[in-house]
Short mmCIF file of N, CA and C in Angstrom, two decimals:
data_model
loop_
_atom_site.label_atom_id
_atom_site.label_comp_id
_atom_site.label_asym_id
_atom_site.label_seq_id
_atom_site.Cartn_x
_atom_site.Cartn_y
_atom_site.Cartn_z
N UNK D 1 38.28 5.82 17.89
CA UNK D 1 37.48 5.82 17.11
C UNK D 1 36.02 6.22 16.90
N UNK D 2 35.74 6.53 15.96
CA UNK D 2 34.35 6.95 15.77
C UNK D 2 33.16 5.77 15.35
N UNK D 3 32.19 5.29 15.40
CA UNK D 3 31.77 4.10 14.96
C UNK D 3 30.50 4.65 14.57
N UNK D 4 29.76 5.06 13.56
CA UNK D 4 28.74 5.79 12.36
C UNK D 4 28.43 4.65 11.70
N UNK D 5 26.65 4.56 11.94
CA UNK D 5 26.66 3.76 11.13
C UNK D 5 26.12 5.20 9.56
N UNK D 6 26.31 4.49 8.60
CA UNK D 6 26.17 4.79 7.00
C UNK D 6 24.66 4.47 6.34
N UNK D 7 25.37 6.51 5.57
CA UNK D 7 23.28 5.75 4.98
C UNK D 7 23.09 5.58 3.89
N UNK D 8 22.15 4.94 4.12
CA UNK D 8 21.87 3.39 3.15
C UNK D 8 22.70 4.25 1.74
N UNK D 9 22.54 4.73 0.94
CA UNK D 9 22.93 5.93 -0.51
C UNK D 9 24.58 5.54 -0.08
N UNK D 10 24.76 5.46 0.66
CA UNK D 10 26.48 4.65 1.52
C UNK D 10 26.75 3.70 1.00
N UNK D 11 25.92 2.84 0.96
CA UNK D 11 25.91 1.26 1.12
C UNK D 11 25.88 0.25 -0.11
N UNK D 12 27.09 -0.51 -0.38
CA UNK D 12 26.90 -0.81 -1.71
C UNK D 12 25.63 -1.80 -1.68
N UNK D 13 25.11 -2.69 -3.33
CA UNK D 13 23.51 -2.77 -3.66
C UNK D 13 23.56 -4.39 -1.93
N UNK D 14 24.48 -4.81 -2.58
CA UNK D 14 24.98 -6.52 -2.14
C UNK D 14 24.40 -6.49 -0.37
N UNK D 15 24.58 -5.42 -0.79
CA UNK D 15 24.38 -5.59 1.47
C UNK D 15 23.77 -4.78 1.55
N UNK D 16 21.66 -4.35 1.26
CA UNK D 16 20.70 -3.90 1.17
C UNK D 16 19.95 -4.92 1.03
N UNK D 17 18.39 -4.75 1.82
CA UNK D 17 17.30 -5.75 1.31
C UNK D 17 17.07 -5.67 0.27
N UNK D 18 16.61 -6.26 -0.29
CA UNK D 18 16.19 -6.55 -1.87
C UNK D 18 14.89 -6.85 -1.77
N UNK D 19 13.68 -5.80 -1.22
CA UNK D 19 12.56 -6.18 -1.45
C UNK D 19 11.82 -5.84 -2.31
N UNK D 20 12.24 -5.54 -3.34
CA UNK D 20 11.58 -5.02 -4.72
C UNK D 20 11.11 -7.19 -4.88
N UNK D 21 12.04 -8.31 -4.23
CA UNK D 21 11.17 -9.64 -4.55
C UNK D 21 10.36 -9.84 -3.99
N UNK D 22 9.38 -8.62 -3.23
CA UNK D 22 8.67 -8.71 -2.51
C UNK D 22 7.20 -7.81 -3.34
N UNK D 23 7.96 -7.20 -3.00
CA UNK D 23 6.98 -5.33 -4.45
C UNK D 23 7.61 -4.91 -5.22
N UNK D 24 7.63 -5.06 -6.26
CA UNK D 24 8.48 -3.91 -7.04
C UNK D 24 8.34 -2.47 -6.24
N UNK D 25 6.64 -2.45 -7.03
CA UNK D 25 6.25 -0.27 -6.37
C UNK D 25 5.09 -1.27 -5.40
N UNK D 26 4.23 0.17 -5.19
CA UNK D 26 2.95 1.00 -4.03
C UNK D 26 1.86 0.14 -4.80
N UNK D 27 1.88 0.30 -6.20
CA UNK D 27 0.95 -0.52 -7.50
C UNK D 27 0.78 -2.17 -6.71
N UNK D 28 1.88 -2.50 -6.85
CA UNK D 28 1.40 -4.27 -6.20
C UNK D 28 1.01 -4.17 -4.19
N UNK D 29 1.12 -3.20 -3.65
CA UNK D 29 0.41 -3.58 -2.29
C UNK D 29 -0.40 -3.23 -2.21
N UNK D 30 -0.45 -2.05 -2.68
CA UNK D 30 -2.20 -1.79 -2.40
C UNK D 30 -3.26 -2.81 -3.23
N UNK D 31 -2.54 -3.42 -4.37
CA UNK D 31 -3.30 -4.58 -5.52
C UNK D 31 -3.66 -5.65 -4.33
N UNK D 32 -3.13 -5.80 -3.36
CA UNK D 32 -2.71 -6.44 -2.04
C UNK D 32 -3.87 -6.68 -1.44
N UNK D 33 -3.56 -5.61 -1.06
CA UNK D 33 -4.70 -4.84 -0.03
C UNK D 33 -6.10 -4.91 -0.34
N UNK D 34 -5.93 -4.90 -1.28
CA UNK D 34 -7.23 -5.16 -2.64
C UNK D 34 -7.65 -6.42 -1.86
N UNK D 35 -6.58 -7.55 -1.99
CA UNK D 35 -7.43 -9.00 -2.27
C UNK D 35 -7.32 -9.06 -0.85
N UNK D 36 -6.84 -8.55 -0.13
CA UNK D 36 -6.92 -8.95 1.09
C UNK D 36 -7.47 -8.74 1.79
N UNK D 37 -8.83 -7.57 1.22
CA UNK D 37 -10.03 -7.36 1.78
C UNK D 37 -10.60 -8.06 1.57
N UNK D 38 -10.31 -8.31 0.23
CA UNK D 38 -11.75 -9.85 -0.89
C UNK D 38 -11.53 -10.72 0.17
N UNK D 39 -10.67 -11.53 0.60
CA UNK D 39 -10.47 -12.83 1.60
C UNK D 39 -10.81 -12.10 3.02
N UNK D 40 -11.05 -11.48 3.67
CA UNK D 40 -11.83 -11.26 4.96
C UNK D 40 -13.52 -11.09 4.19
N UNK D 41 -14.08 -10.46 4.06
CA UNK D 41 -14.90 -10.95 3.11
C UNK D 41 -15.17 -12.13 3.27
N UNK D 42 -14.37 -12.79 2.58
CA UNK D 42 -14.84 -14.32 2.20
C UNK D 42 -14.78 -15.01 3.08
N UNK D 43 -13.86 -14.67 4.04
CA UNK D 43 -13.49 -15.49 5.22
C UNK D 43 -15.42 -14.80 6.23
N UNK D 44 -15.60 -14.10 6.32
CA UNK D 44 -16.94 -13.76 6.87
C UNK D 44 -17.77 -14.49 6.71
N UNK D 45 -17.92 -14.37 5.49
CA UNK D 45 -18.98 -15.49 4.94
C UNK D 45 -19.77 -17.10 5.99
N UNK D 46 -17.87 -17.42 5.97
CA UNK D 46 -18.56 -18.55 6.95
C UNK D 46 -18.67 -18.71 8.20
N UNK D 47 -19.15 -16.97 8.51
CA UNK D 47 -19.42 -16.99 9.98
C UNK D 47 -20.85 -17.77 10.45
N UNK D 48 -21.30 -18.60 11.26
CA UNK D 48 -22.28 -19.25 11.25
C UNK D 48 -22.19 -20.79 10.81
N UNK D 49 -21.11 -21.36 10.39
CA UNK D 49 -21.25 -22.00 9.39
C UNK D 49 -20.00 -22.64 8.82
N UNK D 50 -19.22 -22.47 10.20
CA UNK D 50 -17.68 -23.89 10.23
C UNK D 50 -18.46 -25.15 11.19
N UNK D 51 -19.23 -25.21 11.23
CA UNK D 51 -20.34 -26.72 11.59
C UNK D 51 -20.73 -27.70 10.44
N UNK D 52 -21.08 -26.87 9.78
CA UNK D 52 -22.11 -27.26 8.53
C UNK D 52 -21.64 -29.08 7.67
N UNK D 53 -19.51 -28.66 7.50
CA UNK D 53 -19.23 -29.82 7.34
C UNK D 53 -17.78 -29.65 7.00
N UNK D 54 -17.60 -30.27 6.95
CA UNK D 54 -15.77 -30.28 7.35
C UNK D 54 -15.03 -29.95 6.36
N UNK D 55 -15.83 -30.36 5.26
CA UNK D 55 -15.83 -29.22 3.78
C UNK D 55 -15.83 -27.86 4.49
N UNK D 56 -16.50 -27.86 4.53
CA UNK D 56 -17.31 -26.16 4.71
C UNK D 56 -16.08 -25.42 5.58
N UNK D 57 -15.61 -26.29 6.89
CA UNK D 57 -14.10 -25.47 7.22
C UNK D 57 -13.37 -26.17 6.83
N UNK D 58 -12.55 -27.23 5.69
CA UNK D 58 -11.72 -27.13 4.93
C UNK D 58 -11.35 -25.72 4.39
N UNK D 59 -12.54 -25.32 3.41
CA UNK D 59 -12.66 -24.38 2.43
C UNK D 59 -12.46 -22.86 3.36
N UNK D 60 -12.97 -22.56 4.34
CA UNK D 60 -12.57 -21.71 4.87
C UNK D 60 -10.87 -21.36 5.49
N UNK D 61 -10.24 -22.77 6.32
CA UNK D 61 -9.01 -22.22 6.99
C UNK D 61 -8.09 -22.49 5.62
N UNK D 62 -8.50 -22.66 4.35
CA UNK D 62 -7.42 -22.51 3.27
C UNK D 62 -7.33 -20.75 2.50
N UNK D 63 -8.51 -20.61 3.36
CA UNK D 63 -9.01 -18.52 3.37
C UNK D 63 -8.11 -18.12 4.04
N UNK D 64 -7.90 -18.47 5.28
CA UNK D 64 -7.18 -18.02 6.32
C UNK D 64 -6.17 -18.20 6.23
N UNK D 65 -5.30 -19.51 5.67
CA UNK D 65 -4.03 -19.29 5.52
C UNK D 65 -3.40 -18.68 4.56
N UNK D 66 -3.80 -18.36 3.74
CA UNK D 66 -3.77 -18.28 2.04
C UNK D 66 -3.46 -16.24 2.66
N UNK D 67 -4.90 -15.76 3.91
CA UNK D 67 -4.17 -14.51 3.87
C UNK D 67 -3.56 -13.80 4.66
N UNK D 68 -2.81 -15.42 5.51
CA UNK D 68 -2.35 -15.02 7.11
C UNK D 68 -0.56 -14.99 5.69
N UNK D 69 -0.53 -15.68 4.84
CA UNK D 69 0.46 -15.89 4.48
C UNK D 69 0.71 -13.79 3.20
N UNK D 70 -0.16 -14.18 2.95
CA UNK D 70 0.12 -12.45 1.97
C UNK D 70 -0.21 -11.44 3.13
N UNK D 71 -0.82 -10.83 4.73
CA UNK D 71 0.26 -10.88 5.29
C UNK D 71 1.17 -10.47 5.71
N UNK D 72 2.05 -11.67 6.32
CA UNK D 72 3.33 -11.57 6.87
C UNK D 72 3.90 -11.44 5.13
N UNK D 73 3.74 -11.55 4.06
CA UNK D 73 4.56 -10.24 2.79
C UNK D 73 4.52 -9.10 2.44
N UNK D 74 2.96 -8.29 3.04
CA UNK D 74 3.01 -7.28 3.25
C UNK D 74 3.33 -6.15 3.89
N UNK D 75 3.14 -7.36 5.65
CA UNK D 75 4.31 -6.84 6.41
C UNK D 75 5.58 -6.47 6.55
N UNK D 76 6.17 -7.57 5.75
CA UNK D 76 7.92 -7.55 6.10
C UNK D 76 8.13 -6.25 5.13
N UNK D 77 7.82 -6.55 3.92
CA UNK D 77 7.85 -5.09 2.78
C UNK D 77 7.93 -4.02 3.74
N UNK D 78 6.27 -3.97 4.50
CA UNK D 78 6.24 -2.59 4.04
C UNK D 78 7.32 -2.38 6.08
N UNK D 79 7.71 -3.11 6.79
CA UNK D 79 8.44 -2.92 7.74
C UNK D 79 9.96 -2.46 7.15
N UNK D 80 10.40 -3.64 5.94
CA UNK D 80 11.51 -3.05 5.60
C UNK D 80 11.50 -1.95 5.02
N UNK D 81 10.61 -1.28 4.54
CA UNK D 81 10.18 -0.36 3.24
C UNK D 81 10.45 0.87 4.47
N UNK D 82 9.91 0.62 5.48
CA UNK D 82 9.96 1.63 6.48
C UNK D 82 11.66 2.38 7.83
N UNK D 83 12.18 1.20 7.16
CA UNK D 83 13.29 0.96 8.02
C UNK D 83 14.74 1.34 6.98
N UNK D 84 13.81 2.37 5.67
CA UNK D 84 15.55 2.45 4.69
C UNK D 84 15.83 3.84 5.28
N UNK D 85 16.71 4.08 4.83
CA UNK D 85 16.76 5.97 5.10
C UNK D 85 16.63 6.98 4.34
#
């Protein structure tokens, strides 16, 4: 008996990744790419200022965390989309 991997089009939807919960379309990815670029610019504005105060450091770290989470969503979507048939 020969084992073969079926094409994605031959697999029932209930067995497929539902990446539409991450992004419904390419425009959503592009929107978040712009948002991430803005966050990176904002993070760069903290260069040389992190030791000014605890509040300054905390503010920067909050932005870094948000950017990191956004990167996770974007990379998950991108890799899952790439692995589709």
